[in-house]
Coordinates of C-alpha atoms in Angstrom, one line a residue:
M10 CA 12.1 31.1 -10.3
S11 CA 12.0 30.2 -14.3
A12 CA 11.2 33.6 -15.0
S13 CA 14.3 34.7 -13.7
Y14 CA 16.5 31.8 -15.9
T15 CA 14.2 32.5 -19.1
I16 CA 15.6 36.1 -18.3
F17 CA 19.2 34.9 -17.7
F18 CA 19.1 32.7 -20.6
A19 CA 17.6 35.4 -23.2
L20 CA 20.6 37.7 -22.0
C21 CA 23.1 35.2 -22.4
F22 CA 21.4 34.4 -25.7
A23 CA 21.9 37.8 -27.1
L24 CA 25.5 38.5 -25.7
V25 CA 26.3 35.4 -28.1
S26 CA 24.2 35.9 -30.8
Y27 CA 26.0 39.9 -30.7
L28 CA 29.9 38.6 -29.9
F29 CA 29.2 35.5 -33.0
F30 CA 28.3 38.9 -35.3
K31 CA 30.7 41.2 -34.0
Y32 CA 32.9 38.7 -34.8
S33 CA 31.8 36.7 -37.6
D34 CA 31.7 39.4 -39.8
N35 CA 35.3 41.4 -38.7
N36 CA 37.4 38.1 -38.6
V37 CA 35.3 35.2 -40.4
N38 CA 33.7 37.3 -43.2
R39 CA 35.6 40.2 -43.6
E40 CA 37.7 38.4 -46.8
R41 CA 34.6 37.1 -48.2
V42 CA 32.6 41.1 -47.9
I43 CA 36.2 42.3 -50.2
I44 CA 35.7 39.5 -52.6
D45 CA 31.9 40.5 -53.2
S46 CA 32.7 44.4 -53.0
W47 CA 35.4 43.8 -55.8
T48 CA 33.2 41.7 -58.2
D49 CA 30.4 44.3 -58.4
F50 CA 33.0 47.3 -58.6
I51 CA 35.2 46.3 -61.0
K52 CA 34.5 47.1 -64.5
P53 CA 37.0 47.1 -68.0
P54 CA 37.2 50.4 -69.2
T55 CA 35.1 52.2 -72.0
K56 CA 38.2 52.1 -74.3
Q57 CA 40.0 49.5 -74.3
F58 CA 44.0 49.0 -75.8
Q59 CA 43.7 47.2 -79.1
K60 CA 47.4 47.6 -79.9
L61 CA 50.7 46.8 -77.2
S62 CA 53.7 47.4 -78.1
V63 CA 56.0 45.1 -75.1
G64 CA 59.7 45.2 -74.3
V65 CA 62.9 44.4 -73.6
N66 CA 63.9 41.7 -71.5
S67 CA 62.6 37.9 -71.8
N68 CA 64.4 34.5 -70.4
I69 CA 63.5 31.0 -68.8
D70 CA 62.8 31.6 -65.0
I71 CA 64.2 27.9 -63.0
I72 CA 61.8 28.4 -60.0
V73 CA 63.1 26.8 -57.0
S74 CA 63.5 27.2 -52.8
G75 CA 65.2 28.7 -51.8
V76 CA 66.6 27.5 -49.0
S77 CA 66.5 24.1 -50.6
L78 CA 68.8 25.2 -52.7
L79 CA 71.4 26.8 -50.3
K80 CA 70.8 23.1 -48.8
A81 CA 72.3 21.7 -51.9
L82 CA 74.3 24.0 -51.8
N83 CA 76.4 23.5 -48.4
I84 CA 75.7 26.6 -47.6
S85 CA 75.3 27.4 -44.2
P86 CA 73.6 30.8 -42.6
G87 CA 75.7 33.6 -41.9
N88 CA 76.1 37.0 -42.0
K89 CA 73.9 39.3 -43.2
K90 CA 75.1 42.1 -46.0
N91 CA 73.5 43.6 -48.7
N92 CA 76.0 43.1 -51.6
N93 CA 75.4 44.8 -54.8
V94 CA 76.6 42.4 -56.8
L95 CA 77.2 39.0 -56.7
S96 CA 80.1 36.8 -57.0
S97 CA 80.8 33.7 -54.9
F98 CA 78.5 31.1 -53.1
S99 CA 79.6 33.8 -49.8
E100 CA 77.9 37.2 -51.2
L101 CA 74.9 34.8 -52.3
Q102 CA 74.7 33.9 -49.0
E103 CA 74.9 36.8 -47.1
T104 CA 72.4 38.7 -49.3
F105 CA 69.8 36.3 -49.2
S106 CA 69.8 36.4 -46.0
Y107 CA 69.4 39.9 -46.3
Y108 CA 65.9 39.8 -47.7
F109 CA 65.0 36.9 -46.5
A110 CA 64.8 38.2 -42.9
R111 CA 62.9 41.3 -44.1
G112 CA 60.5 39.6 -46.1
S113 CA 61.5 41.5 -49.1
A114 CA 61.7 41.1 -52.4
A115 CA 65.3 41.3 -54.7
E116 CA 66.9 40.6 -57.4
R117 CA 71.0 40.8 -58.5
T118 CA 73.6 40.1 -61.1
F119 CA 76.1 37.0 -60.5
A120 CA 79.1 38.4 -62.0
D121 CA 81.0 35.8 -61.9
Q122 CA 79.6 32.9 -64.6
V123 CA 80.9 29.7 -63.8
V124 CA 80.5 30.1 -60.1
Y125 CA 77.0 30.9 -61.4
Q126 CA 76.6 27.8 -63.4
K127 CA 77.2 25.4 -60.1
I128 CA 74.1 27.3 -58.6
I129 CA 72.6 26.6 -61.9
Q130 CA 73.5 22.8 -62.0
A131 CA 72.3 22.9 -58.5
A132 CA 69.0 23.4 -59.4
E133 CA 68.4 21.1 -61.4
T134 CA 68.5 18.5 -59.2
L135 CA 66.5 19.7 -56.8
R136 CA 62.5 17.7 -56.3
D137 CA 60.5 20.5 -57.7
V138 CA 62.3 22.5 -59.7
E139 CA 60.2 24.1 -62.2
H140 CA 60.5 26.0 -65.5
F141 CA 58.8 29.0 -66.5
I142 CA 58.6 32.1 -68.4
G143 CA 60.3 34.6 -67.1
G144 CA 61.5 38.3 -67.3
N145 CA 59.2 41.4 -66.6
A146 CA 58.6 42.3 -70.6
A147 CA 57.5 38.8 -71.2
L148 CA 55.6 37.8 -67.8
M149 CA 53.6 41.1 -68.7
A150 CA 52.9 41.0 -72.6
K151 CA 51.9 37.5 -72.0
K152 CA 49.2 38.8 -68.4
A153 CA 47.9 40.5 -71.3
S154 CA 47.6 38.4 -73.6
S155 CA 45.2 36.1 -71.1
L156 CA 42.9 39.5 -69.9
F157 CA 42.1 40.6 -73.5
P158 CA 42.4 38.0 -75.6
K159 CA 41.7 39.9 -78.7
L160 CA 44.6 43.0 -78.6
I161 CA 47.2 43.1 -80.7
I162 CA 50.2 42.0 -78.8
H163 CA 54.3 42.7 -80.7
F164 CA 56.9 41.6 -78.3
V165 CA 60.4 42.2 -78.6
G166 CA 62.8 40.4 -76.2
P167 CA 65.8 37.6 -76.9
V168 CA 63.3 34.8 -76.6
G169 CA 65.4 31.3 -77.0
P170 CA 64.0 27.8 -78.2
L171 CA 62.5 27.1 -75.1
L172 CA 60.1 30.6 -74.5
E173 CA 59.4 30.2 -77.6
S174 CA 57.7 26.8 -76.5
L175 CA 56.3 28.8 -73.8
M176 CA 55.2 32.3 -75.2
P177 CA 51.4 32.2 -76.2
K178 CA 50.6 31.9 -79.8
S179 CA 49.0 35.1 -80.0
I180 CA 52.1 37.1 -79.3
K181 CA 54.1 38.1 -82.0
I182 CA 57.7 37.6 -82.2
P183 CA 59.9 39.0 -84.5
E184 CA 62.0 36.3 -86.2
S185 CA 65.5 39.3 -85.2
C186 CA 64.7 38.0 -81.7
H187 CA 65.0 34.9 -81.7
I188 CA 68.4 33.5 -80.1
P189 CA 70.3 30.1 -79.9
K190 CA 70.7 29.6 -76.3
D191 CA 67.8 30.8 -73.8
E192 CA 68.8 33.2 -71.2
I193 CA 68.4 31.7 -67.6
H194 CA 67.6 33.4 -64.3
L195 CA 67.4 31.5 -61.0
I196 CA 64.3 32.3 -58.8
M197 CA 65.1 31.5 -55.2
E198 CA 61.5 31.3 -53.2
Y199 CA 60.3 30.6 -49.8
K200 CA 57.3 30.5 -48.0
I201 CA 56.2 32.5 -44.7
G202 CA 57.3 31.0 -41.5
E203 CA 60.1 29.5 -43.4
K204 CA 63.3 28.9 -41.2
W205 CA 66.9 28.9 -42.4
G206 CA 69.0 28.8 -39.9
N207 CA 68.3 31.6 -36.9
L208 CA 66.2 33.1 -39.4
S209 CA 62.5 33.6 -39.9
A210 CA 60.4 34.9 -43.2
P211 CA 57.7 37.2 -42.1
V212 CA 56.1 37.4 -45.6
A213 CA 56.5 34.4 -48.2
N214 CA 58.6 36.3 -51.4
R215 CA 61.5 35.6 -53.6
F216 CA 64.9 36.2 -54.2
I217 CA 66.1 36.6 -57.9
T218 CA 69.9 36.4 -59.7
S219 CA 71.3 36.1 -63.1
H220 CA 74.0 36.0 -65.2
D221 CA 73.1 36.7 -69.0
E222 CA 74.3 38.5 -72.3
S223 CA 71.1 40.0 -74.1
N224 CA 69.3 40.7 -71.2
S225 CA 72.4 42.4 -69.2
K226 CA 73.3 44.4 -72.4
V227 CA 69.9 45.5 -73.6
V228 CA 70.8 43.8 -77.0
M229 CA 66.9 44.2 -78.2
L230 CA 66.3 48.4 -77.1
E231 CA 67.0 49.8 -80.8
P232 CA 64.5 46.7 -82.5
F233 CA 61.8 47.8 -80.0
F234 CA 61.6 51.1 -80.8
E235 CA 62.1 50.4 -84.4
S236 CA 58.9 48.4 -84.3
I237 CA 57.0 50.9 -83.1
K238 CA 57.2 53.1 -86.0
V239 CA 55.6 50.1 -88.1
F240 CA 53.3 48.8 -85.0
Q241 CA 51.2 52.1 -84.1
P242 CA 50.7 50.4 -81.1
D243 CA 48.2 52.4 -78.9
L244 CA 50.0 51.7 -75.5
M245 CA 54.0 50.8 -74.9
L246 CA 54.9 48.7 -72.4
L247 CA 59.2 49.0 -71.0
S248 CA 61.1 47.1 -68.9
G249 CA 64.2 45.2 -68.1
L250 CA 66.7 47.9 -67.1
N251 CA 67.2 46.0 -64.0
I252 CA 69.6 43.4 -65.7
M253 CA 72.4 46.2 -66.4
D254 CA 72.3 46.8 -62.6
G255 CA 75.6 44.6 -62.5
Q256 CA 78.1 46.3 -65.5
S257 CA 80.6 49.4 -65.5
Q258 CA 79.6 52.9 -65.1
E259 CA 80.8 53.5 -68.6
F260 CA 78.5 50.4 -70.0
F261 CA 75.4 51.9 -68.1
N262 CA 75.4 55.3 -69.3
E263 CA 75.6 55.1 -73.0
R264 CA 73.1 52.3 -73.2
F265 CA 71.3 54.3 -70.4
T266 CA 71.8 58.0 -73.3
K267 CA 70.7 55.6 -75.7
L268 CA 67.2 54.8 -73.9
V269 CA 66.5 58.4 -73.6
T270 CA 66.7 59.5 -76.3
L271 CA 64.6 57.2 -78.5
L272 CA 61.9 57.7 -75.1
K273 CA 62.1 61.2 -76.8
D274 CA 61.2 60.2 -80.1
V275 CA 58.1 58.5 -79.2
P276 CA 54.6 60.6 -79.7
S277 CA 52.7 61.8 -76.4
S278 CA 49.6 60.2 -78.1
I279 CA 51.3 57.0 -77.3
P280 CA 51.7 56.4 -73.5
V281 CA 54.6 54.5 -72.3
H282 CA 54.4 52.6 -68.8
L283 CA 58.0 52.0 -67.4
E284 CA 58.5 48.9 -65.5
L285 CA 61.1 49.0 -61.9
A286 CA 62.7 46.2 -61.1
S287 CA 65.2 45.7 -57.9
M288 CA 68.5 47.3 -58.1
A289 CA 71.3 48.1 -55.8
T290 CA 73.8 50.5 -57.8
K291 CA 72.2 54.5 -56.4
D292 CA 73.5 56.0 -58.9
Y293 CA 71.9 53.8 -61.5
V294 CA 68.6 54.3 -59.9
K295 CA 69.2 57.9 -59.2
L296 CA 69.7 58.5 -63.0
I297 CA 66.7 56.0 -64.1
I298 CA 63.9 58.2 -61.8
E299 CA 66.0 61.8 -63.1
Q300 CA 66.0 61.5 -67.1
A301 CA 63.8 58.7 -67.5
V302 CA 61.0 58.7 -65.2
P303 CA 59.8 62.1 -66.6
N304 CA 60.0 60.1 -70.7
V305 CA 57.4 58.0 -70.2
D306 CA 53.8 58.6 -69.2
S307 CA 53.2 55.5 -66.3
L308 CA 55.8 53.9 -63.9
G309 CA 55.0 50.6 -61.6
L310 CA 57.3 49.2 -58.9
N311 CA 56.9 47.7 -55.8
E312 CA 58.1 48.4 -51.9
Q313 CA 61.8 47.8 -52.0
E314 CA 62.2 50.2 -55.6
I315 CA 60.2 53.3 -54.4
V316 CA 62.0 53.4 -50.9
F317 CA 65.1 52.9 -52.6
A318 CA 64.4 55.4 -55.0
S319 CA 63.3 57.5 -52.7
K320 CA 66.9 57.1 -50.6
A321 CA 68.6 57.5 -53.7
L322 CA 67.6 61.0 -54.2
D323 CA 67.1 62.4 -50.9
G324 CA 63.3 61.9 -50.9
P325 CA 60.8 61.2 -48.2
H326 CA 61.1 58.3 -46.0
H327 CA 64.5 57.6 -47.4
D328 CA 66.2 56.3 -44.1
H329 CA 63.5 53.6 -44.0
F330 CA 65.5 51.6 -46.7
D331 CA 68.4 51.4 -43.9
D332 CA 65.7 50.5 -40.8
D333 CA 66.4 46.8 -40.0
H334 CA 62.7 46.6 -41.2
T335 CA 60.6 43.3 -42.1
G336 CA 56.6 42.6 -43.6
Q337 CA 55.5 45.9 -45.6
P338 CA 55.6 49.5 -45.5
E339 CA 53.2 52.0 -43.6
I340 CA 50.8 52.9 -46.1
Y341 CA 51.3 57.0 -45.4
K342 CA 54.8 56.6 -46.3
I343 CA 54.2 55.1 -49.5
S344 CA 51.4 58.0 -49.6
D345 CA 53.9 60.7 -49.2
I346 CA 57.0 59.2 -51.4
M347 CA 54.5 58.4 -54.9
L348 CA 53.4 62.4 -54.2
W349 CA 56.8 63.5 -54.4
T350 CA 57.9 61.9 -57.3
L351 CA 54.8 63.4 -59.3
K352 CA 55.5 66.6 -58.1
T353 CA 59.3 66.6 -58.6
Y354 CA 59.8 64.5 -61.7
G355 CA 55.6 64.3 -62.9
K356 CA 54.2 66.9 -65.7
S357 CA 53.5 70.3 -63.7
T358 CA 53.4 74.0 -64.5
Q359 CA 56.9 73.8 -62.9
H360 CA 57.4 70.9 -65.5
P361 CA 55.8 71.4 -68.3
L362 CA 58.0 69.0 -70.4
S363 CA 57.8 65.9 -68.5
R364 CA 55.1 63.0 -68.9
L365 CA 54.9 61.3 -66.1
T366 CA 51.4 61.3 -64.9
R367 CA 50.9 58.2 -63.3
I368 CA 52.2 55.8 -60.7
H369 CA 51.6 51.9 -59.6
F370 CA 52.9 51.1 -56.0
H371 CA 52.2 47.3 -55.5
S372 CA 53.3 45.5 -52.6
L373 CA 52.4 42.0 -50.7
T374 CA 49.7 43.9 -48.8
F375 CA 48.1 46.8 -50.7
H376 CA 48.0 48.6 -53.5
I377 CA 47.9 52.8 -54.5
I378 CA 47.8 54.0 -58.0
A379 CA 47.7 57.3 -58.2
V380 CA 47.5 60.2 -61.5
E381 CA 46.5 63.4 -62.8
E382 CA 43.1 63.4 -63.9
S383 CA 42.7 64.7 -66.6
A384 CA 45.3 62.3 -68.2
W385 CA 43.7 58.7 -66.9
S386 CA 39.8 57.3 -66.1
N387 CA 38.9 54.2 -64.5
V388 CA 41.5 54.5 -62.1
D389 CA 39.3 53.1 -58.9
K390 CA 38.2 49.6 -61.4
A391 CA 42.2 49.2 -62.4
T392 CA 43.3 49.6 -58.7
A393 CA 40.8 46.7 -57.6
A394 CA 41.9 44.7 -61.0
G395 CA 45.5 44.6 -59.7
A396 CA 44.8 43.9 -56.3
Q397 CA 42.8 41.0 -57.0
V398 CA 44.6 39.3 -59.3
A399 CA 47.8 39.3 -57.3
G400 CA 45.8 37.1 -54.8
L401 CA 44.6 34.6 -57.9
Q402 CA 47.9 34.2 -59.7
A403 CA 50.0 33.5 -56.0
C404 CA 47.1 31.1 -55.3
N405 CA 46.6 30.0 -59.2
I406 CA 43.4 30.2 -58.9
A407 CA 40.5 31.3 -61.3
K408 CA 38.1 32.4 -58.4
M409 CA 38.9 34.0 -55.5
D410 CA 38.2 31.8 -52.4
E411 CA 38.1 33.6 -49.0
N412 CA 39.2 30.7 -47.5
L413 CA 42.8 30.5 -49.3
V414 CA 43.8 34.5 -48.8
M415 CA 43.6 36.5 -45.8
L416 CA 43.6 40.4 -45.3
K417 CA 46.8 41.7 -43.9
I418 CA 46.9 45.4 -43.7
P419 CA 46.2 47.3 -40.4
L420 CA 42.7 48.0 -40.0
K421 CA 43.5 51.8 -39.0
F422 CA 45.8 53.4 -41.1
K423 CA 46.7 56.6 -42.3
L424 CA 46.4 57.6 -46.5
F425 CA 49.3 60.5 -45.9
T426 CA 51.3 62.5 -43.7
G427 CA 48.6 64.5 -41.2
D428 CA 45.9 62.3 -41.8
V429 CA 43.7 61.0 -39.3
E430 CA 43.5 57.3 -38.5
K431 CA 40.9 55.6 -40.8
E432 CA 39.4 52.8 -40.3
F433 CA 39.4 50.4 -43.0
D434 CA 35.5 49.1 -44.0
P435 CA 35.4 46.1 -46.3
H436 CA 32.6 46.5 -47.9
N437 CA 34.6 49.4 -49.0
P438 CA 37.9 48.6 -50.0
V439 CA 38.9 50.9 -52.6
I440 CA 39.5 54.5 -50.8
T441 CA 40.2 56.8 -53.1
W442 CA 40.9 60.8 -51.8
K443 CA 43.2 64.0 -53.4
K444 CA 46.0 65.2 -52.8
D445 CA 47.8 68.8 -54.0
N446 CA 45.7 68.0 -57.5
Y447 CA 46.5 64.3 -57.7
Y448 CA 43.7 61.5 -57.4
F449 CA 44.8 58.3 -55.2
V450 CA 43.0 55.6 -54.9
F451 CA 44.3 52.2 -52.6
S452 CA 42.5 48.5 -52.4
P453 CA 44.2 46.3 -49.7
V454 CA 45.8 42.6 -51.4
L455 CA 43.9 39.7 -50.2
V456 CA 47.1 37.4 -49.9
C457 CA 47.6 34.1 -50.7
K458 CA 48.2 31.4 -47.3
H459 CA 49.8 29.3 -49.3
P460 CA 51.2 30.9 -52.2
V461 CA 52.2 28.6 -55.4
K462 CA 53.8 31.4 -56.9
T463 CA 55.9 34.7 -55.5
V464 CA 57.3 35.8 -58.9
G465 CA 55.9 37.7 -61.7
L466 CA 53.6 38.9 -59.3
G467 CA 54.2 42.6 -59.7
D468 CA 54.3 42.3 -63.7
A469 CA 50.9 40.9 -63.5
I470 CA 49.6 43.1 -60.9
S471 CA 51.4 45.9 -63.1
A472 CA 50.1 44.8 -66.6
T473 CA 46.0 44.4 -65.2
G474 CA 46.3 47.9 -63.9
L475 CA 47.3 48.9 -66.6
M476 CA 45.2 47.4 -68.8
F477 CA 42.4 48.1 -66.6
S478 CA 42.8 52.1 -67.3
E479 CA 42.5 54.9 -69.7
F480 CA 44.7 57.1 -71.5
H481 CA 43.7 60.3 -72.5
S482 CA 46.0 61.7 -74.6

């Protein structure tokens, strides 16, 4: 009898041990394994960028709880509608609801200055209101400065008194950039699972709205390109086209034509990165992809921007934008759109005059960078570095902590249409493959469980991925 008990308990112990190690590795320690893999894997490029030009949008971000602000304004949940431009409380309610329910980042211009000022005044009365550096360009300059302190950064954008006091002192800002009053953008953040009426946010994200003069009219465009001739950088970061979304077609065409002309004059030895942001006017996005993108070397964008661009140009999975879709996009669909964009608008034998050789896609749960291999290197490390910084910045921590983050990608997925599903291995979190002569790199993001800040993540990610890349003219 004792021998039987001994065998029985031995078998039970073996089974418990097997289950413990099996599920401990898969469910408990998976994040730790990825963090350790990244730590060993991420390396800066052999040849780092030395001089960086950044422009052209900057402002002060007022960051508040979106739901708390709407309650303070006595705005109740109602219809969900994607308005291109906002002019009233009801349009704010509709558009915020639309993206809140999807968990998608979005940005809209507020056309009515009086109503916008009332909203800002209400925001300033909230208990947890915060003021930060804002604008894609300013945020990317700040991140690049923190990553590589020896990097010389020349920034051109509208800088008011408060913004000047917040910008790192190491960043050079010409006197011509100073404006008497800061431009203010409103960042309405929300947490995963947060409720507003019968709506629930599937992920943590933010909705941005603004009414400003300097950025919306791209007043720093010409000064930015003029400064390049004197500064002679070895890398350019450009953003801010999205703020023109609320302008008339005539105004947009005039300023956009000027931009394309200036881009064509940039020497091919200086790589140009264009960071997109959320836009609602399909015709404007179509122009940007068709005419501006072939004149830059690198493109950064998120899930809302890449799907809307595909919709505007009738690209792959363009109907995905109209789906009642929540959460994050499917990996293979993003790969398909990236490949199509590179083949259609990137440098190739069919398009020898195009400069585009790199796309960096970033989302809450994963990143993909696709490049033409002869133009870029250290791409796998750059992808991992960008993915890692997302968790660090969202949690506002200096070192990754597996208890604060979680893996949210599916553990089996296709890399592109026609591929067989692959099982994700946390010991090898950076996946590479080639498709039609383009080199793709994928890495998951470890999503912060309780994010401190969601705004500016895309800019930090793009800046990090770019600074860890190496360009070959």
